[in-house]
Backbone as CSV, one residue per row, in Angstrom:
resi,resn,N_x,N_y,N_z,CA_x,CA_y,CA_z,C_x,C_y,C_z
1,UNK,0.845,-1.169,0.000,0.000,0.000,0.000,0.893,1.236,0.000
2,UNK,0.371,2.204,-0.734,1.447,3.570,-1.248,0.959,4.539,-0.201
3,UNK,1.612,5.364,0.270,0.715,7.010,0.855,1.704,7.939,0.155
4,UNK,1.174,8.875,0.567,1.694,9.938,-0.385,1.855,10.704,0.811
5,UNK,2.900,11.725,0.557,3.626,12.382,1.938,1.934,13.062,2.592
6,UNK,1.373,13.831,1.749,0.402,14.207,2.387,-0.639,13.340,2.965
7,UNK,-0.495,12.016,2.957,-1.327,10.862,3.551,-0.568,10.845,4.823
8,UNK,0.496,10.681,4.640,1.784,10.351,5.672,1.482,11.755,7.232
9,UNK,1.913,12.735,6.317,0.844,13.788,6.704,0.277,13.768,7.933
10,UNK,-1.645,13.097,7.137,-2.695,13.100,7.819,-2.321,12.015,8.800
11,UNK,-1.362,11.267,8.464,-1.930,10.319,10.115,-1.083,10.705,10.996
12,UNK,-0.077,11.395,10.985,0.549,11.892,11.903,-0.097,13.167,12.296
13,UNK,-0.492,13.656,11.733,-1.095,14.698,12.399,-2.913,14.586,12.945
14,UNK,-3.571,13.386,12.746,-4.463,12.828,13.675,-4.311,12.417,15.230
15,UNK,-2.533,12.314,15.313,-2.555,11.902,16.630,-1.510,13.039,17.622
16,UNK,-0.705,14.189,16.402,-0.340,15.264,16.436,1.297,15.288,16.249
17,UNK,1.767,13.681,16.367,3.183,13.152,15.967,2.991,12.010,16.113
18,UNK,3.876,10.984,15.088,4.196,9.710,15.528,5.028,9.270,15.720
19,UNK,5.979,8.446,16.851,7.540,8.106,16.049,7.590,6.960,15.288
20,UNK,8.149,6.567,14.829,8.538,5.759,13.278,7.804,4.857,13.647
21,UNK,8.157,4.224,14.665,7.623,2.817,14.839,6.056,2.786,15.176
22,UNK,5.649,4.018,15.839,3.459,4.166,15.794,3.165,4.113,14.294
23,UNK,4.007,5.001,13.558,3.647,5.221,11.601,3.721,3.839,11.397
24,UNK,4.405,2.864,11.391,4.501,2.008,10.968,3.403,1.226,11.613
25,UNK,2.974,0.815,12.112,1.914,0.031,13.217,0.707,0.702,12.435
26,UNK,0.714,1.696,12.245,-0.373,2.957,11.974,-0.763,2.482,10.020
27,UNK,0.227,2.248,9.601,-0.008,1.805,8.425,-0.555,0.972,7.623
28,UNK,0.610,-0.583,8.749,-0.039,-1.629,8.771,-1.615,-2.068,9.136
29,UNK,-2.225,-1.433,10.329,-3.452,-1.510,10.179,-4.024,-0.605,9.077
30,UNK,-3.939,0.337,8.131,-4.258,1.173,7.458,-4.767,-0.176,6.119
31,UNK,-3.479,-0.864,6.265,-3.122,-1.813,4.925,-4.255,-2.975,5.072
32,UNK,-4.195,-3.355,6.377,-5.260,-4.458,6.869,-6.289,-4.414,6.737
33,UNK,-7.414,-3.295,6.994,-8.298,-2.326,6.885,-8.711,-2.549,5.015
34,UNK,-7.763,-2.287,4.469,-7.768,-2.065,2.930,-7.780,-3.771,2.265
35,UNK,-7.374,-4.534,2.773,-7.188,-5.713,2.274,-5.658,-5.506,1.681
36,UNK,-4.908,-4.902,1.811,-3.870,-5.025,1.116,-2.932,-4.993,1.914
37,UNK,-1.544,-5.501,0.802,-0.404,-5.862,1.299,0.475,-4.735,2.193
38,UNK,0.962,-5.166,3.095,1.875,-3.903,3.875,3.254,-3.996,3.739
39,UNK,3.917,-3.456,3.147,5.725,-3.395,2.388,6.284,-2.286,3.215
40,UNK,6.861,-3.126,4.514,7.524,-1.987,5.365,8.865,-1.215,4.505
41,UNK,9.564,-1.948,3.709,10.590,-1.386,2.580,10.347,0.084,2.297
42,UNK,8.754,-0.518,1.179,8.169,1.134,0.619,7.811,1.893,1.445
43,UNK,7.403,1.362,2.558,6.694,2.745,3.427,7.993,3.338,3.930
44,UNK,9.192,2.786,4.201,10.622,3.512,4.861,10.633,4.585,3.737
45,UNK,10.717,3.954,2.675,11.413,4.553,1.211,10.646,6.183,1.594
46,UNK,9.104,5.954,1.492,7.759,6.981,1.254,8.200,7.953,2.529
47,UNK,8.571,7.615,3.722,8.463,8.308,5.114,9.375,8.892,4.673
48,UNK,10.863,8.727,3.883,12.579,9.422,3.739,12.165,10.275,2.504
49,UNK,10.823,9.934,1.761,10.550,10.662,0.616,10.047,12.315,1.122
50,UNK,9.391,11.668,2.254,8.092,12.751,2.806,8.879,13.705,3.475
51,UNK,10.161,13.081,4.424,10.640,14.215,5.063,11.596,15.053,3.896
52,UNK,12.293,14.399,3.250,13.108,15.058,2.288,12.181,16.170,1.813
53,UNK,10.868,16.103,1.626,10.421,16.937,0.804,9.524,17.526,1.843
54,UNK,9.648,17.665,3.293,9.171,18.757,3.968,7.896,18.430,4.438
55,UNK,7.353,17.119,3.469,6.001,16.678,4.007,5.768,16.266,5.213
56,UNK,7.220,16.207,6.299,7.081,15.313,7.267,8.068,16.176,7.724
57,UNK,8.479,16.383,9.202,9.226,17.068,9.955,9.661,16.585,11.767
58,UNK,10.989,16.043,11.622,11.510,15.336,13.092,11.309,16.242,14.521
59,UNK,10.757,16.199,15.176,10.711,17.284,16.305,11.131,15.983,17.537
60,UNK,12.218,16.363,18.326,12.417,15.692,19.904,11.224,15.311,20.700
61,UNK,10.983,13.961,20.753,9.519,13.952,21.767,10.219,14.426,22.971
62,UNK,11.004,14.954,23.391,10.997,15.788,24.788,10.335,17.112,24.814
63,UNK,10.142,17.582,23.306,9.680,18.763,23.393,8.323,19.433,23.323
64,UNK,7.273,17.612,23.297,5.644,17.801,22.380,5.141,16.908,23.817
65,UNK,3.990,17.906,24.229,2.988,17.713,25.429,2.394,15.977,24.866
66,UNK,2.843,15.192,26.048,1.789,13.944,25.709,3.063,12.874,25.110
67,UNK,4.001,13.142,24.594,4.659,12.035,24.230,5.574,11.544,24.903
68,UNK,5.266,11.463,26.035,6.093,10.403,27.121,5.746,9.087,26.876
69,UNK,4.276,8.861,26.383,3.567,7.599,26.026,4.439,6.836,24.977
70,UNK,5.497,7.426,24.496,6.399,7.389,23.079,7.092,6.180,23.545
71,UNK,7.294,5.499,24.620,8.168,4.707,25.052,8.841,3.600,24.081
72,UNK,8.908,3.690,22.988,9.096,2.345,22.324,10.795,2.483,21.946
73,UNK,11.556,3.058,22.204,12.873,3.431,22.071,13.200,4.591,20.954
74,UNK,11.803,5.023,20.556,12.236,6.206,19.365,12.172,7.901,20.429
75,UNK,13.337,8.036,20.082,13.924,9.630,20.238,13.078,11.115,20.091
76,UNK,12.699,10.435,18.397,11.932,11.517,17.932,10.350,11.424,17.188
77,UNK,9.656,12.285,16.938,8.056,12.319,16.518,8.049,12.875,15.220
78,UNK,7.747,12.236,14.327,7.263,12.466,12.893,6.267,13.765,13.237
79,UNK,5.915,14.333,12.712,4.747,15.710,12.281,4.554,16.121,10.913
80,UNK,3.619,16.808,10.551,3.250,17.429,9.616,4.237,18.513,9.181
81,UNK,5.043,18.664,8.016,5.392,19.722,8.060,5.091,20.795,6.826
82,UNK,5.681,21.613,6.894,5.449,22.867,6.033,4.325,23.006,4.819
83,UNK,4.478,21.664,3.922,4.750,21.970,2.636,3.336,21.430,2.486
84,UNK,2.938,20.566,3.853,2.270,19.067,3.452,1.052,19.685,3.602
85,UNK,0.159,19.080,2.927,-1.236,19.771,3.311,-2.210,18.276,3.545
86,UNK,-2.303,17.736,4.508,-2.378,16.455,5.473,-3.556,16.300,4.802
87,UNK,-3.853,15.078,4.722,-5.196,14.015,4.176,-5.528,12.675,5.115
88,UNK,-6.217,12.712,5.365,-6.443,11.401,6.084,-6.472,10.533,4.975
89,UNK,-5.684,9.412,5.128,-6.621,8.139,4.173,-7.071,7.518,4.114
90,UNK,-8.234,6.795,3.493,-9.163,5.713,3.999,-8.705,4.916,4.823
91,UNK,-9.859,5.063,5.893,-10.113,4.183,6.781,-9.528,5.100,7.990
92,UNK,-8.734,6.058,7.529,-7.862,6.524,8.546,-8.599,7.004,10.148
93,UNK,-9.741,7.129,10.063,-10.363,7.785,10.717,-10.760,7.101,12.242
94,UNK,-10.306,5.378,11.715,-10.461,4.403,12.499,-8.929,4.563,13.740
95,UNK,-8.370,4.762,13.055,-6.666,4.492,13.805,-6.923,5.043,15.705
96,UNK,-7.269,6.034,15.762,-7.102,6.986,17.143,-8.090,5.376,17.724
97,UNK,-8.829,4.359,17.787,-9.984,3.459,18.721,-9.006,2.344,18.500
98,UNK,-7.921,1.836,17.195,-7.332,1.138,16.894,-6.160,1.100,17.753
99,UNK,-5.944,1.636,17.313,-3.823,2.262,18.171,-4.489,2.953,19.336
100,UNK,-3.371,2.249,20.475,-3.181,3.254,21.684,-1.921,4.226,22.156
101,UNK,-2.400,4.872,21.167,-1.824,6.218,21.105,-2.174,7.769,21.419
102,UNK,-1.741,8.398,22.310,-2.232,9.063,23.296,-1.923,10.604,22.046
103,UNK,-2.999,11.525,21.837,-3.192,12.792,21.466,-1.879,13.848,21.506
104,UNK,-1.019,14.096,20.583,-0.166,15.085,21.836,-0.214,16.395,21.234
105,UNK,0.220,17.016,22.060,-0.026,18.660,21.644,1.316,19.171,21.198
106,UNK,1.439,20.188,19.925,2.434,20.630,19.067,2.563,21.978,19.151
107,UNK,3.774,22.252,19.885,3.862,23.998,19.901,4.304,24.168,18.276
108,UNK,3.585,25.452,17.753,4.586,25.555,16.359,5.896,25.888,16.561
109,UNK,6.151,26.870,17.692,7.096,27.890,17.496,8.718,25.913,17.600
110,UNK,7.956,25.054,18.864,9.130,24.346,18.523,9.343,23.090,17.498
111,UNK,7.904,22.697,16.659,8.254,22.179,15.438,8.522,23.465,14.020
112,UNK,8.590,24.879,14.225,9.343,25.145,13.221,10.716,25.545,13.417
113,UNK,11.300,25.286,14.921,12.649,25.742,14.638,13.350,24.037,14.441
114,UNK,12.562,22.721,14.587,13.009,21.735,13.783,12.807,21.549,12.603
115,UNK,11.920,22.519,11.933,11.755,22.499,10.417,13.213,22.961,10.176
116,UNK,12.986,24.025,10.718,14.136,25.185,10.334,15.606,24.725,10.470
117,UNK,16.126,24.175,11.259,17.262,23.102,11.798,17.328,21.981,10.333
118,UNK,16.290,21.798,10.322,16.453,20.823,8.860,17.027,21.435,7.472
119,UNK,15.893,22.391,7.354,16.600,23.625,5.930,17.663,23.648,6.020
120,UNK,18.538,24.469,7.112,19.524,24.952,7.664,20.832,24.005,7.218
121,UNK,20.214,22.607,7.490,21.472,21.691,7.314,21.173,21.125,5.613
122,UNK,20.109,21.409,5.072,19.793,20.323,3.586,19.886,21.998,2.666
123,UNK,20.533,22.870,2.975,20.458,24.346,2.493,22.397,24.626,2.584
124,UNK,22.797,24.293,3.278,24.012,24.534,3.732,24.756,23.210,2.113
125,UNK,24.154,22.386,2.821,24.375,20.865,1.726,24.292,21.165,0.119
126,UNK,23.110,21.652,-0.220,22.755,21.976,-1.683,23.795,23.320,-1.960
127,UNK,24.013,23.768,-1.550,25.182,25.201,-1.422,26.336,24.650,-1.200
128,UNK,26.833,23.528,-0.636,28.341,23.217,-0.802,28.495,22.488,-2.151
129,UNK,27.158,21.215,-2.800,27.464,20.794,-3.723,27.057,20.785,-4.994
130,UNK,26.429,22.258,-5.173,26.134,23.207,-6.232,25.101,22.229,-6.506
131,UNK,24.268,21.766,-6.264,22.946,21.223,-6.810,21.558,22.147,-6.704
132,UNK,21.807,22.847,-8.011,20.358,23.778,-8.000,19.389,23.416,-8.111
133,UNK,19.193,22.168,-8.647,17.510,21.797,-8.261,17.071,21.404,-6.958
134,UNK,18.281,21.236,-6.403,17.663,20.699,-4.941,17.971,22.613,-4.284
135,UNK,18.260,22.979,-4.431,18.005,24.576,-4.262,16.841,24.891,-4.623
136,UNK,16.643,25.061,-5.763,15.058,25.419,-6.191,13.713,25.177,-5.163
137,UNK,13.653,23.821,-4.922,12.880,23.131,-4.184,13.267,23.545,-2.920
138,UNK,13.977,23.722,-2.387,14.159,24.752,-0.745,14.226,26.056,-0.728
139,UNK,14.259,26.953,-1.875,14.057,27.916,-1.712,12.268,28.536,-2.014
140,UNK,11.283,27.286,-2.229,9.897,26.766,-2.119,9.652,26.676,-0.627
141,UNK,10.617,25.373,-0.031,10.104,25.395,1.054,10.495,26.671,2.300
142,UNK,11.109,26.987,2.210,11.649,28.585,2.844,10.050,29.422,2.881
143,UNK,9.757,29.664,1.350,8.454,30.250,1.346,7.564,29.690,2.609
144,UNK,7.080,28.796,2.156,6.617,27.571,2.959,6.480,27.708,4.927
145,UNK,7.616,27.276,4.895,7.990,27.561,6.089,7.784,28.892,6.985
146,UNK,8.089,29.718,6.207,7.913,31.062,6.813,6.361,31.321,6.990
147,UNK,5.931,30.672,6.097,3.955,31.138,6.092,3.751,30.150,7.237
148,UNK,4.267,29.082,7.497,3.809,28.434,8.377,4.134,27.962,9.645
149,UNK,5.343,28.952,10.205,5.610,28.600,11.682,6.402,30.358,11.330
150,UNK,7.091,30.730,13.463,7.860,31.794,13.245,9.055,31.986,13.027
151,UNK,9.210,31.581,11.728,10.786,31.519,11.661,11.192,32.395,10.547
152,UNK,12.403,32.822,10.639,13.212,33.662,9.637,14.064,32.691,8.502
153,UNK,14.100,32.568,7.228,14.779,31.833,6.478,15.346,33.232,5.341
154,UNK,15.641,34.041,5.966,16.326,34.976,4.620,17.677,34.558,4.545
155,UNK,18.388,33.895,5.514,20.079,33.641,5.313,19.947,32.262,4.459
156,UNK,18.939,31.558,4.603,18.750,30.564,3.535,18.744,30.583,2.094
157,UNK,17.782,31.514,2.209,17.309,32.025,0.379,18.499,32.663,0.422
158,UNK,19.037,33.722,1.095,20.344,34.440,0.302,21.595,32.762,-0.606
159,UNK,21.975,32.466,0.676,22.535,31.195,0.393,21.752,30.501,-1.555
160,UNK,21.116,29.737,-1.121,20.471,29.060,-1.991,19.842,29.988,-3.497
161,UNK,20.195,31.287,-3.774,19.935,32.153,-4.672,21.389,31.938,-5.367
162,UNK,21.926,31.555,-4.583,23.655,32.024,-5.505,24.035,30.257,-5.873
163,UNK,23.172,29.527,-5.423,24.067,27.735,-6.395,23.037,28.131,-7.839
């Protein structure tokens, strides 16, 4: 079964973060639900697709109300990020009675300075190894970003204007 970052998205942001291993659990019943096959492979591939492209954003569960419940040895909480404009996907609506997974609450101000921490380092990267299309596409999400949490990205775009 495929999601698309903005599927990926919606189920993380039904429960307000997930870490890897709830998405994955979260899927698999998604897949079960559907009658179809669950390919933990593709869904890794889809989750590294989603964050690369902003659809998805790492924030510290030390820093998001409610995810102490996180106990499964993951560090950090998947979220919604910038770019993504979240969809539930079928069936999705079931997951929160399915999974026991506890609601948690998302300050923006500290999932956009982990957006921003991300740019920062995949902006620095596309600027050391002159790859302008991957410039192009962050100097999108910069836009992005700025409309959607409080953060400043002008040392970015300056950067990423000149590969």
């Amino acid at each position: 079964m495929e999601l698309s970052g903005d599927e990926l998205a919606g189920v993380v942001e039904l429960f307000g973060g997930l870490t890897r291993a709830e998405l994955d659990r979260a899927v698999e019943e998604l897949a079960f639900k559907r009658g179809a096959e669950h390919d933990p492979d593709a869904l890794a591939d889809a989750v590294a697709d989603a964050w690369a492209s902003y659809h998805l954003v790492t924030v510290d569960a030390a820093s998001v109300d409610g995810a102490d419940g996180a106990g499964d040895g993951d560090a950090d909480l998947l979220v919604a990020g910038p770019v993504a404009f979240p969809t539930l996907p079928e069936g999705g609506t079931d997951l929160p009675l399915i999974l026991e997974i506890p609601e948690r609450e998302l300050d923006r101000e500290t999932v956009g300075e982990a957006a921003h921490e991300q740019l920062r380092v995949d902006a620095l990267a596309a600027a050391r190894e002159g790859d302008s299309e991957r410039a192009a596409v962050l100097l999108d999400v910069c836009y992005d970003l700025e409309a959607w949490a409080p953060v400043d990205t002008d040392e970015f775009r300056d950067r990423l204007d000149d590969v």
